[in-house]
Amino acid sequence: LINELNLRVKNTLVTVQALVRQTLREHSASPELGDAIDGRIFALAAAHDVLTRDSSVSAEPGTIVRESSKPYSDDRAGS
């Protein structure tokens, strides 16, 4: 059940990302704005991954913060 939830959440986030990108293109927004929004969506997905990774163990707040902040770290290329 958790795996099905993960799949559905990820599909929803991909849909949201596509809608945002389309809207930004239609309104001639800067590429930086699109990248910032993408980063936030990736952070949300990463937090969701941590929260659902192992249903028998509770997620540590530090792990959630670390995983969800990866899109904003200086070493993004290695992540």
PDB file of N, CA, C and O in Angstrom:
ATOM      1  N   LEU A   1       0.830  -1.193   0.000  1.00  0.00           N
ATOM      2  CA  LEU A   1       0.000   0.000   0.000  1.00  0.00           C
ATOM      3  C   LEU A   1       0.876   1.259   0.000  1.00  0.00           C
ATOM      4  O   LEU A   1       0.582   2.211  -0.718  1.00  0.00           O
ATOM      5  N   ILE A   2       1.952   1.228   0.768  1.00  0.00           N
ATOM      6  CA  ILE A   2       2.857   2.381   0.815  1.00  0.00           C
ATOM      7  C   ILE A   2       3.501   2.614  -0.555  1.00  0.00           C
ATOM      8  O   ILE A   2       3.628   3.748  -1.003  1.00  0.00           O
ATOM      9  N   ASN A   3       3.885   1.538  -1.222  1.00  0.00           N
ATOM     10  CA  ASN A   3       4.484   1.688  -2.554  1.00  0.00           C
ATOM     11  C   ASN A   3       3.509   2.296  -3.546  1.00  0.00           C
ATOM     12  O   ASN A   3       3.881   3.117  -4.385  1.00  0.00           O
ATOM     13  N   GLU A   4       2.252   1.905  -3.456  1.00  0.00           N
ATOM     14  CA  GLU A   4       1.226   2.480  -4.336  1.00  0.00           C
ATOM     15  C   GLU A   4       1.045   3.968  -4.027  1.00  0.00           C
ATOM     16  O   GLU A   4       0.921   4.795  -4.941  1.00  0.00           O
ATOM     17  N   LEU A   5       1.044   4.319  -2.751  1.00  0.00           N
ATOM     18  CA  LEU A   5       0.947   5.721  -2.351  1.00  0.00           C
ATOM     19  C   LEU A   5       2.126   6.513  -2.910  1.00  0.00           C
ATOM     20  O   LEU A   5       1.948   7.606  -3.457  1.00  0.00           O
ATOM     21  N   ASN A   6       3.332   5.960  -2.780  1.00  0.00           N
ATOM     22  CA  ASN A   6       4.518   6.632  -3.318  1.00  0.00           C
ATOM     23  C   ASN A   6       4.374   6.905  -4.809  1.00  0.00           C
ATOM     24  O   ASN A   6       4.664   8.004  -5.281  1.00  0.00           O
ATOM     25  N   LEU A   7       3.956   5.904  -5.533  1.00  0.00           N
ATOM     26  CA  LEU A   7       3.788   6.058  -6.974  1.00  0.00           C
ATOM     27  C   LEU A   7       2.775   7.146  -7.303  1.00  0.00           C
ATOM     28  O   LEU A   7       3.015   8.000  -8.158  1.00  0.00           O
ATOM     29  N   ARG A   8       1.663   7.145  -6.615  1.00  0.00           N
ATOM     30  CA  ARG A   8       0.620   8.143  -6.881  1.00  0.00           C
ATOM     31  C   ARG A   8       1.069   9.552  -6.517  1.00  0.00           C
ATOM     32  O   ARG A   8       0.791  10.517  -7.239  1.00  0.00           O
ATOM     33  N   VAL A   9       1.783   9.685  -5.414  1.00  0.00           N
ATOM     34  CA  VAL A   9       2.290  11.005  -5.017  1.00  0.00           C
ATOM     35  C   VAL A   9       3.300  11.505  -6.039  1.00  0.00           C
ATOM     36  O   VAL A   9       3.253  12.666  -6.459  1.00  0.00           O
ATOM     37  N   LYS A  10       4.217  10.633  -6.455  1.00  0.00           N
ATOM     38  CA  LYS A  10       5.216  11.047  -7.449  1.00  0.00           C
ATOM     39  C   LYS A  10       4.548  11.436  -8.763  1.00  0.00           C
ATOM     40  O   LYS A  10       4.935  12.430  -9.391  1.00  0.00           O
ATOM     41  N   ASN A  11       3.554  10.678  -9.195  1.00  0.00           N
ATOM     42  CA  ASN A  11       2.829  11.032 -10.424  1.00  0.00           C
ATOM     43  C   ASN A  11       2.152  12.381 -10.291  1.00  0.00           C
ATOM     44  O   ASN A  11       2.135  13.187 -11.232  1.00  0.00           O
ATOM     45  N   THR A  12       1.584  12.649  -9.130  1.00  0.00           N
ATOM     46  CA  THR A  12       0.944  13.941  -8.895  1.00  0.00           C
ATOM     47  C   THR A  12       1.965  15.071  -8.939  1.00  0.00           C
ATOM     48  O   THR A  12       1.719  16.125  -9.540  1.00  0.00           O
ATOM     49  N   LEU A  13       3.130  14.851  -8.337  1.00  0.00           N
ATOM     50  CA  LEU A  13       4.163  15.889  -8.343  1.00  0.00           C
ATOM     51  C   LEU A  13       4.692  16.155  -9.752  1.00  0.00           C
ATOM     52  O   LEU A  13       4.959  17.305 -10.107  1.00  0.00           O
ATOM     53  N   VAL A  14       4.814  15.131 -10.564  1.00  0.00           N
ATOM     54  CA  VAL A  14       5.241  15.311 -11.955  1.00  0.00           C
ATOM     55  C   VAL A  14       4.192  16.114 -12.717  1.00  0.00           C
ATOM     56  O   VAL A  14       4.533  17.000 -13.511  1.00  0.00           O
ATOM     57  N   THR A  15       2.932  15.840 -12.459  1.00  0.00           N
ATOM     58  CA  THR A  15       1.852  16.597 -13.100  1.00  0.00           C
ATOM     59  C   THR A  15       1.895  18.064 -12.672  1.00  0.00           C
ATOM     60  O   THR A  15       1.774  18.970 -13.510  1.00  0.00           O
ATOM     61  N   VAL A  16       2.086  18.303 -11.386  1.00  0.00           N
ATOM     62  CA  VAL A  16       2.184  19.682 -10.883  1.00  0.00           C
ATOM     63  C   VAL A  16       3.371  20.385 -11.527  1.00  0.00           C
ATOM     64  O   VAL A  16       3.265  21.539 -11.968  1.00  0.00           O
ATOM     65  N   GLN A  17       4.489  19.680 -11.615  1.00  0.00           N
ATOM     66  CA  GLN A  17       5.675  20.268 -12.229  1.00  0.00           C
ATOM     67  C   GLN A  17       5.412  20.645 -13.688  1.00  0.00           C
ATOM     68  O   GLN A  17       5.807  21.720 -14.141  1.00  0.00           O
ATOM     69  N   ALA A  18       4.740  19.803 -14.430  1.00  0.00           N
ATOM     70  CA  ALA A  18       4.420  20.095 -15.829  1.00  0.00           C
ATOM     71  C   ALA A  18       3.481  21.297 -15.941  1.00  0.00           C
ATOM     72  O   ALA A  18       3.667  22.158 -16.810  1.00  0.00           O
ATOM     73  N   LEU A  19       2.494  21.359 -15.062  1.00  0.00           N
ATOM     74  CA  LEU A  19       1.569  22.502 -15.076  1.00  0.00           C
ATOM     75  C   LEU A  19       2.293  23.806 -14.775  1.00  0.00           C
ATOM     76  O   LEU A  19       2.048  24.833 -15.418  1.00  0.00           O
ATOM     77  N   VAL A  20       3.189  23.768 -13.815  1.00  0.00           N
ATOM     78  CA  VAL A  20       3.951  24.971 -13.460  1.00  0.00           C
ATOM     79  C   VAL A  20       4.827  25.399 -14.623  1.00  0.00           C
ATOM     80  O   VAL A  20       4.862  26.583 -14.990  1.00  0.00           O
ATOM     81  N   ARG A  21       5.537  24.443 -15.222  1.00  0.00           N
ATOM     82  CA  ARG A  21       6.414  24.770 -16.353  1.00  0.00           C
ATOM     83  C   ARG A  21       5.624  25.374 -17.510  1.00  0.00           C
ATOM     84  O   ARG A  21       6.048  26.354 -18.125  1.00  0.00           O
ATOM     85  N   GLN A  22       4.477  24.811 -17.810  1.00  0.00           N
ATOM     86  CA  GLN A  22       3.641  25.331 -18.895  1.00  0.00           C
ATOM     87  C   GLN A  22       3.178  26.749 -18.575  1.00  0.00           C
ATOM     88  O   GLN A  22       3.208  27.634 -19.428  1.00  0.00           O
ATOM     89  N   THR A  23       2.760  26.971 -17.362  1.00  0.00           N
ATOM     90  CA  THR A  23       2.302  28.300 -16.955  1.00  0.00           C
ATOM     91  C   THR A  23       3.432  29.316 -17.037  1.00  0.00           C
ATOM     92  O   THR A  23       3.237  30.432 -17.532  1.00  0.00           O
ATOM     93  N   LEU A  24       4.625  28.926 -16.584  1.00  0.00           N
ATOM     94  CA  LEU A  24       5.762  29.837 -16.634  1.00  0.00           C
ATOM     95  C   LEU A  24       6.135  30.178 -18.071  1.00  0.00           C
ATOM     96  O   LEU A  24       6.474  31.331 -18.374  1.00  0.00           O
ATOM     97  N   ARG A  25       6.067  29.200 -18.975  1.00  0.00           N
ATOM     98  CA  ARG A  25       6.360  29.451 -20.395  1.00  0.00           C
ATOM     99  C   ARG A  25       5.352  30.428 -20.990  1.00  0.00           C
ATOM    100  O   ARG A  25       5.714  31.335 -21.738  1.00  0.00           O
ATOM    101  N   GLU A  26       4.085  30.244 -20.655  1.00  0.00           N
ATOM    102  CA  GLU A  26       3.036  31.110 -21.203  1.00  0.00           C
ATOM    103  C   GLU A  26       3.163  32.548 -20.731  1.00  0.00           C
ATOM    104  O   GLU A  26       2.697  33.467 -21.400  1.00  0.00           O
ATOM    105  N   HIS A  27       3.793  32.733 -19.576  1.00  0.00           N
ATOM    106  CA  HIS A  27       3.911  34.082 -19.016  1.00  0.00           C
ATOM    107  C   HIS A  27       5.335  34.610 -19.063  1.00  0.00           C
ATOM    108  O   HIS A  27       5.664  35.562 -18.355  1.00  0.00           O
ATOM    109  N   SER A  28       6.158  33.981 -19.890  1.00  0.00           N
ATOM    110  CA  SER A  28       7.543  34.433 -20.104  1.00  0.00           C
ATOM    111  C   SER A  28       8.307  34.648 -18.808  1.00  0.00           C
ATOM    112  O   SER A  28       9.000  35.645 -18.636  1.00  0.00           O
ATOM    113  N   ALA A  29       8.178  33.729 -17.903  1.00  0.00           N
ATOM    114  CA  ALA A  29       8.904  33.822 -16.634  1.00  0.00           C
ATOM    115  C   ALA A  29      10.364  33.447 -16.847  1.00  0.00           C
ATOM    116  O   ALA A  29      10.715  32.759 -17.800  1.00  0.00           O
ATOM    117  N   SER A  30      11.195  33.897 -15.949  1.00  0.00           N
ATOM    118  CA  SER A  30      12.630  33.615 -16.071  1.00  0.00           C
ATOM    119  C   SER A  30      12.913  32.138 -15.803  1.00  0.00           C
ATOM    120  O   SER A  30      12.207  31.490 -15.030  1.00  0.00           O
ATOM    121  N   PRO A  31      13.942  31.613 -16.438  1.00  0.00           N
ATOM    122  CA  PRO A  31      14.323  30.212 -16.191  1.00  0.00           C
ATOM    123  C   PRO A  31      14.678  29.960 -14.724  1.00  0.00           C
ATOM    124  O   PRO A  31      14.459  28.874 -14.204  1.00  0.00           O
ATOM    125  N   GLU A  32      15.216  30.968 -14.071  1.00  0.00           N
ATOM    126  CA  GLU A  32      15.579  30.833 -12.659  1.00  0.00           C
ATOM    127  C   GLU A  32      14.348  30.554 -11.796  1.00  0.00           C
ATOM    128  O   GLU A  32      14.417  29.788 -10.843  1.00  0.00           O
ATOM    129  N   LEU A  33      13.236  31.164 -12.134  1.00  0.00           N
ATOM    130  CA  LEU A  33      12.005  30.919 -11.386  1.00  0.00           C
ATOM    131  C   LEU A  33      11.572  29.464 -11.551  1.00  0.00           C
ATOM    132  O   LEU A  33      11.214  28.793 -10.588  1.00  0.00           O
ATOM    133  N   GLY A  34      11.636  28.968 -12.772  1.00  0.00           N
ATOM    134  CA  GLY A  34      11.303  27.570 -13.017  1.00  0.00           C
ATOM    135  C   GLY A  34      12.213  26.625 -12.259  1.00  0.00           C
ATOM    136  O   GLY A  34      11.762  25.631 -11.674  1.00  0.00           O
ATOM    137  N   ASP A  35      13.516  26.946 -12.222  1.00  0.00           N
ATOM    138  CA  ASP A  35      14.462  26.110 -11.486  1.00  0.00           C
ATOM    139  C   ASP A  35      14.176  26.133  -9.990  1.00  0.00           C
ATOM    140  O   ASP A  35      14.278  25.106  -9.312  1.00  0.00           O
ATOM    141  N   ALA A  36      13.806  27.297  -9.475  1.00  0.00           N
ATOM    142  CA  ALA A  36      13.493  27.403  -8.052  1.00  0.00           C
ATOM    143  C   ALA A  36      12.262  26.573  -7.694  1.00  0.00           C
ATOM    144  O   ALA A  36      12.237  25.870  -6.679  1.00  0.00           O
ATOM    145  N   ILE A  37      11.253  26.625  -8.542  1.00  0.00           N
ATOM    146  CA  ILE A  37      10.042  25.841  -8.294  1.00  0.00           C
ATOM    147  C   ILE A  37      10.338  24.355  -8.416  1.00  0.00           C
ATOM    148  O   ILE A  37       9.883  23.557  -7.595  1.00  0.00           O
ATOM    149  N   ASP A  38      11.127  23.973  -9.421  1.00  0.00           N
ATOM    150  CA  ASP A  38      11.528  22.572  -9.552  1.00  0.00           C
ATOM    151  C   ASP A  38      12.230  22.089  -8.289  1.00  0.00           C
ATOM    152  O   ASP A  38      11.981  20.988  -7.807  1.00  0.00           O
ATOM    153  N   GLY A  39      13.113  22.913  -7.769  1.00  0.00           N
ATOM    154  CA  GLY A  39      13.834  22.549  -6.546  1.00  0.00           C
ATOM    155  C   GLY A  39      12.891  22.298  -5.388  1.00  0.00           C
ATOM    156  O   GLY A  39      13.066  21.347  -4.620  1.00  0.00           O
ATOM    157  N   ARG A  40      11.884  23.123  -5.274  1.00  0.00           N
ATOM    158  CA  ARG A  40      10.913  22.950  -4.192  1.00  0.00           C
ATOM    159  C   ARG A  40      10.093  21.674  -4.382  1.00  0.00           C
ATOM    160  O   ARG A  40       9.792  20.974  -3.425  1.00  0.00           O
ATOM    161  N   ILE A  41       9.738  21.370  -5.618  1.00  0.00           N
ATOM    162  CA  ILE A  41       8.994  20.137  -5.887  1.00  0.00           C
ATOM    163  C   ILE A  41       9.875  18.924  -5.596  1.00  0.00           C
ATOM    164  O   ILE A  41       9.423  17.949  -4.984  1.00  0.00           O
ATOM    165  N   PHE A  42      11.147  18.975  -5.995  1.00  0.00           N
ATOM    166  CA  PHE A  42      12.073  17.878  -5.690  1.00  0.00           C
ATOM    167  C   PHE A  42      12.242  17.717  -4.186  1.00  0.00           C
ATOM    168  O   PHE A  42      12.327  16.597  -3.673  1.00  0.00           O
ATOM    169  N   ALA A  43      12.292  18.841  -3.459  1.00  0.00           N
ATOM    170  CA  ALA A  43      12.418  18.781  -2.002  1.00  0.00           C
ATOM    171  C   ALA A  43      11.195  18.118  -1.377  1.00  0.00           C
ATOM    172  O   ALA A  43      11.313  17.303  -0.448  1.00  0.00           O
ATOM    173  N   LEU A  44      10.042  18.447  -1.878  1.00  0.00           N
ATOM    174  CA  LEU A  44       8.815  17.820  -1.389  1.00  0.00           C
ATOM    175  C   LEU A  44       8.829  16.318  -1.656  1.00  0.00           C
ATOM    176  O   LEU A  44       8.478  15.509  -0.791  1.00  0.00           O
ATOM    177  N   ALA A  45       9.278  15.929  -2.844  1.00  0.00           N
ATOM    178  CA  ALA A  45       9.375  14.507  -3.179  1.00  0.00           C
ATOM    179  C   ALA A  45      10.379  13.794  -2.282  1.00  0.00           C
ATOM    180  O   ALA A  45      10.137  12.671  -1.831  1.00  0.00           O
ATOM    181  N   ALA A  46      11.498  14.442  -2.007  1.00  0.00           N
ATOM    182  CA  ALA A  46      12.519  13.840  -1.138  1.00  0.00           C
ATOM    183  C   ALA A  46      11.995  13.658   0.282  1.00  0.00           C
ATOM    184  O   ALA A  46      12.220  12.618   0.915  1.00  0.00           O
ATOM    185  N   ALA A  47      11.278  14.646   0.793  1.00  0.00           N
ATOM    186  CA  ALA A  47      10.695  14.526   2.132  1.00  0.00           C
ATOM    187  C   ALA A  47       9.684  13.386   2.162  1.00  0.00           C
ATOM    188  O   ALA A  47       9.649  12.608   3.123  1.00  0.00           O
ATOM    189  N   HIS A  48       8.908  13.260   1.128  1.00  0.00           N
ATOM    190  CA  HIS A  48       7.932  12.173   1.052  1.00  0.00           C
ATOM    191  C   HIS A  48       8.648  10.823   1.033  1.00  0.00           C
ATOM    192  O   HIS A  48       8.213   9.881   1.698  1.00  0.00           O
ATOM    193  N   ASP A  49       9.748  10.730   0.291  1.00  0.00           N
ATOM    194  CA  ASP A  49      10.525   9.485   0.257  1.00  0.00           C
ATOM    195  C   ASP A  49      10.993   9.088   1.647  1.00  0.00           C
ATOM    196  O   ASP A  49      10.909   7.924   2.035  1.00  0.00           O
ATOM    197  N   VAL A  50      11.508  10.053   2.386  1.00  0.00           N
ATOM    198  CA  VAL A  50      12.004   9.771   3.741  1.00  0.00           C
ATOM    199  C   VAL A  50      10.861   9.302   4.635  1.00  0.00           C
ATOM    200  O   VAL A  50      11.005   8.334   5.384  1.00  0.00           O
ATOM    201  N   LEU A  51       9.738   9.958   4.529  1.00  0.00           N
ATOM    202  CA  LEU A  51       8.612   9.624   5.401  1.00  0.00           C
ATOM    203  C   LEU A  51       8.009   8.259   5.114  1.00  0.00           C
ATOM    204  O   LEU A  51       7.422   7.632   5.987  1.00  0.00           O
ATOM    205  N   THR A  52       8.165   7.779   3.886  1.00  0.00           N
ATOM    206  CA  THR A  52       7.547   6.501   3.524  1.00  0.00           C
ATOM    207  C   THR A  52       8.566   5.397   3.236  1.00  0.00           C
ATOM    208  O   THR A  52       8.181   4.305   2.841  1.00  0.00           O
ATOM    209  N   ARG A  53       9.828   5.673   3.447  1.00  0.00           N
ATOM    210  CA  ARG A  53      10.892   4.716   3.116  1.00  0.00           C
ATOM    211  C   ARG A  53      10.713   3.395   3.842  1.00  0.00           C
ATOM    212  O   ARG A  53      10.820   2.327   3.268  1.00  0.00           O
ATOM    213  N   ASP A  54      10.459   3.434   5.116  1.00  0.00           N
ATOM    214  CA  ASP A  54      10.314   2.208   5.901  1.00  0.00           C
ATOM    215  C   ASP A  54       9.162   2.423   6.865  1.00  0.00           C
ATOM    216  O   ASP A  54       9.287   3.155   7.834  1.00  0.00           O
ATOM    217  N   SER A  55       8.056   1.774   6.595  1.00  0.00           N
ATOM    218  CA  SER A  55       6.853   2.012   7.394  1.00  0.00           C
ATOM    219  C   SER A  55       6.981   1.508   8.825  1.00  0.00           C
ATOM    220  O   SER A  55       6.178   1.861   9.675  1.00  0.00           O
ATOM    221  N   SER A  56       8.001   0.686   9.117  1.00  0.00           N
ATOM    222  CA  SER A  56       8.146   0.169  10.476  1.00  0.00           C
ATOM    223  C   SER A  56       9.016   1.067  11.347  1.00  0.00           C
ATOM    224  O   SER A  56       9.136   0.837  12.547  1.00  0.00           O
ATOM    225  N   VAL A  57       9.626   2.084  10.758  1.00  0.00           N
ATOM    226  CA  VAL A  57      10.512   2.976  11.499  1.00  0.00           C
ATOM    227  C   VAL A  57      10.057   4.410  11.271  1.00  0.00           C
ATOM    228  O   VAL A  57       9.732   4.787  10.152  1.00  0.00           O
ATOM    229  N   SER A  58      10.055   5.203  12.332  1.00  0.00           N
ATOM    230  CA  SER A  58       9.672   6.602  12.158  1.00  0.00           C
ATOM    231  C   SER A  58      10.855   7.393  11.592  1.00  0.00           C
ATOM    232  O   SER A  58      12.009   7.071  11.838  1.00  0.00           O
ATOM    233  N   ALA A  59      10.553   8.408  10.826  1.00  0.00           N
ATOM    234  CA  ALA A  59      11.578   9.233  10.185  1.00  0.00           C
ATOM    235  C   ALA A  59      12.137  10.239  11.174  1.00  0.00           C
ATOM    236  O   ALA A  59      11.393  10.867  11.926  1.00  0.00           O
ATOM    237  N   GLU A  60      13.445  10.384  11.154  1.00  0.00           N
ATOM    238  CA  GLU A  60      14.114  11.376  11.995  1.00  0.00           C
ATOM    239  C   GLU A  60      13.997  12.750  11.338  1.00  0.00           C
ATOM    240  O   GLU A  60      14.211  12.871  10.121  1.00  0.00           O
ATOM    241  N   PRO A  61      13.689  13.785  12.125  1.00  0.00           N
ATOM    242  CA  PRO A  61      13.574  15.127  11.545  1.00  0.00           C
ATOM    243  C   PRO A  61      14.832  15.567  10.794  1.00  0.00           C
ATOM    244  O   PRO A  61      14.749  16.175   9.741  1.00  0.00           O
ATOM    245  N   GLY A  62      15.998  15.231  11.323  1.00  0.00           N
ATOM    246  CA  GLY A  62      17.246  15.612  10.653  1.00  0.00           C
ATOM    247  C   GLY A  62      17.371  14.985   9.280  1.00  0.00           C
ATOM    248  O   GLY A  62      17.857  15.617   8.338  1.00  0.00           O
ATOM    249  N   THR A  63      16.938  13.745   9.150  1.00  0.00           N
ATOM    250  CA  THR A  63      16.986  13.065   7.860  1.00  0.00           C
ATOM    251  C   THR A  63      16.045  13.735   6.871  1.00  0.00           C
ATOM    252  O   THR A  63      16.394  13.926   5.702  1.00  0.00           O
ATOM    253  N   ILE A  64      14.868  14.091   7.337  1.00  0.00           N
ATOM    254  CA  ILE A  64      13.900  14.770   6.462  1.00  0.00           C
ATOM    255  C   ILE A  64      14.482  16.089   5.968  1.00  0.00           C
ATOM    256  O   ILE A  64      14.437  16.395   4.778  1.00  0.00           O
ATOM    257  N   VAL A  65      15.065  16.867   6.876  1.00  0.00           N
ATOM    258  CA  VAL A  65      15.647  18.155   6.501  1.00  0.00           C
ATOM    259  C   VAL A  65      16.808  17.960   5.530  1.00  0.00           C
ATOM    260  O   VAL A  65      16.910  18.643   4.509  1.00  0.00           O
ATOM    261  N   ARG A  66      17.688  17.018   5.828  1.00  0.00           N
ATOM    262  CA  ARG A  66      18.852  16.764   4.973  1.00  0.00           C
ATOM    263  C   ARG A  66      18.429  16.363   3.556  1.00  0.00           C
ATOM    264  O   ARG A  66      18.921  16.905   2.569  1.00  0.00           O
ATOM    265  N   GLU A  67      17.508  15.415   3.457  1.00  0.00           N
ATOM    266  CA  GLU A  67      17.067  14.940   2.140  1.00  0.00           C
ATOM    267  C   GLU A  67      16.304  16.010   1.362  1.00  0.00           C
ATOM    268  O   GLU A  67      16.488  16.161   0.166  1.00  0.00           O
ATOM    269  N   SER A  68      15.451  16.744   2.060  1.00  0.00           N
ATOM    270  CA  SER A  68      14.639  17.730   1.342  1.00  0.00           C
ATOM    271  C   SER A  68      15.413  18.995   0.998  1.00  0.00           C
ATOM    272  O   SER A  68      14.977  19.772   0.148  1.00  0.00           O
ATOM    273  N   SER A  69      16.579  19.199   1.611  1.00  0.00           N
ATOM    274  CA  SER A  69      17.368  20.390   1.283  1.00  0.00           C
ATOM    275  C   SER A  69      18.452  20.111   0.240  1.00  0.00           C
ATOM    276  O   SER A  69      19.139  21.033  -0.189  1.00  0.00           O
ATOM    277  N   LYS A  70      18.594  18.868  -0.196  1.00  0.00           N
ATOM    278  CA  LYS A  70      19.604  18.543  -1.213  1.00  0.00           C
ATOM    279  C   LYS A  70      19.496  19.385  -2.477  1.00  0.00           C
ATOM    280  O   LYS A  70      20.514  19.771  -3.043  1.00  0.00           O
ATOM    281  N   PRO A  71      18.280  19.707  -2.972  1.00  0.00           N
ATOM    282  CA  PRO A  71      18.221  20.531  -4.187  1.00  0.00           C
ATOM    283  C   PRO A  71      18.842  21.914  -4.016  1.00  0.00           C
ATOM    284  O   PRO A  71      19.145  22.578  -4.991  1.00  0.00           O
ATOM    285  N   TYR A  72      19.071  22.342  -2.782  1.00  0.00           N
ATOM    286  CA  TYR A  72      19.598  23.683  -2.528  1.00  0.00           C
ATOM    287  C   TYR A  72      21.057  23.664  -2.099  1.00  0.00           C
ATOM    288  O   TYR A  72      21.639  24.703  -1.868  1.00  0.00           O
ATOM    289  N   SER A  73      21.664  22.485  -1.997  1.00  0.00           N
ATOM    290  CA  SER A  73      23.054  22.395  -1.560  1.00  0.00           C
ATOM    291  C   SER A  73      23.994  22.752  -2.702  1.00  0.00           C
ATOM    292  O   SER A  73      23.638  22.710  -3.872  1.00  0.00           O
ATOM    293  N   ASP A  74      25.215  23.085  -2.342  1.00  0.00           N
ATOM    294  CA  ASP A  74      26.217  23.471  -3.343  1.00  0.00           C
ATOM    295  C   ASP A  74      26.656  22.291  -4.199  1.00  0.00           C
ATOM    296  O   ASP A  74      27.142  22.474  -5.304  1.00  0.00           O
ATOM    297  N   ASP A  75      26.503  21.063  -3.689  1.00  0.00           N
ATOM    298  CA  ASP A  75      26.962  19.892  -4.427  1.00  0.00           C
ATOM    299  C   ASP A  75      25.819  19.164  -5.110  1.00  0.00           C
ATOM    300  O   ASP A  75      25.784  17.955  -5.174  1.00  0.00           O
ATOM    301  N   ARG A  76      24.884  19.913  -5.683  1.00  0.00           N
ATOM    302  CA  ARG A  76      23.724  19.335  -6.350  1.00  0.00           C
ATOM    303  C   ARG A  76      24.118  18.390  -7.483  1.00  0.00           C
ATOM    304  O   ARG A  76      23.449  17.411  -7.742  1.00  0.00           O
ATOM    305  N   ALA A  77      25.184  18.691  -8.165  1.00  0.00           N
ATOM    306  CA  ALA A  77      25.575  17.861  -9.307  1.00  0.00           C
ATOM    307  C   ALA A  77      25.923  16.455  -8.873  1.00  0.00           C
ATOM    308  O   ALA A  77      25.696  15.512  -9.596  1.00  0.00           O
ATOM    309  N   GLY A  78      26.440  16.283  -7.652  1.00  0.00           N
ATOM    310  CA  GLY A  78      26.796  14.966  -7.178  1.00  0.00           C
ATOM    311  C   GLY A  78      25.657  14.230  -6.548  1.00  0.00           C
ATOM    312  O   GLY A  78      25.766  13.065  -6.206  1.00  0.00           O
ATOM    313  N   SER A  79      24.514  14.849  -6.404  1.00  0.00           N
ATOM    314  CA  SER A  79      23.369  14.208  -5.730  1.00  0.00           C
ATOM    315  C   SER A  79      22.507  13.448  -6.687  1.00  0.00           C
ATOM    316  O   SER A  79      22.295  13.772  -7.781  1.00  0.00           O
TER     317      SER A  79
END
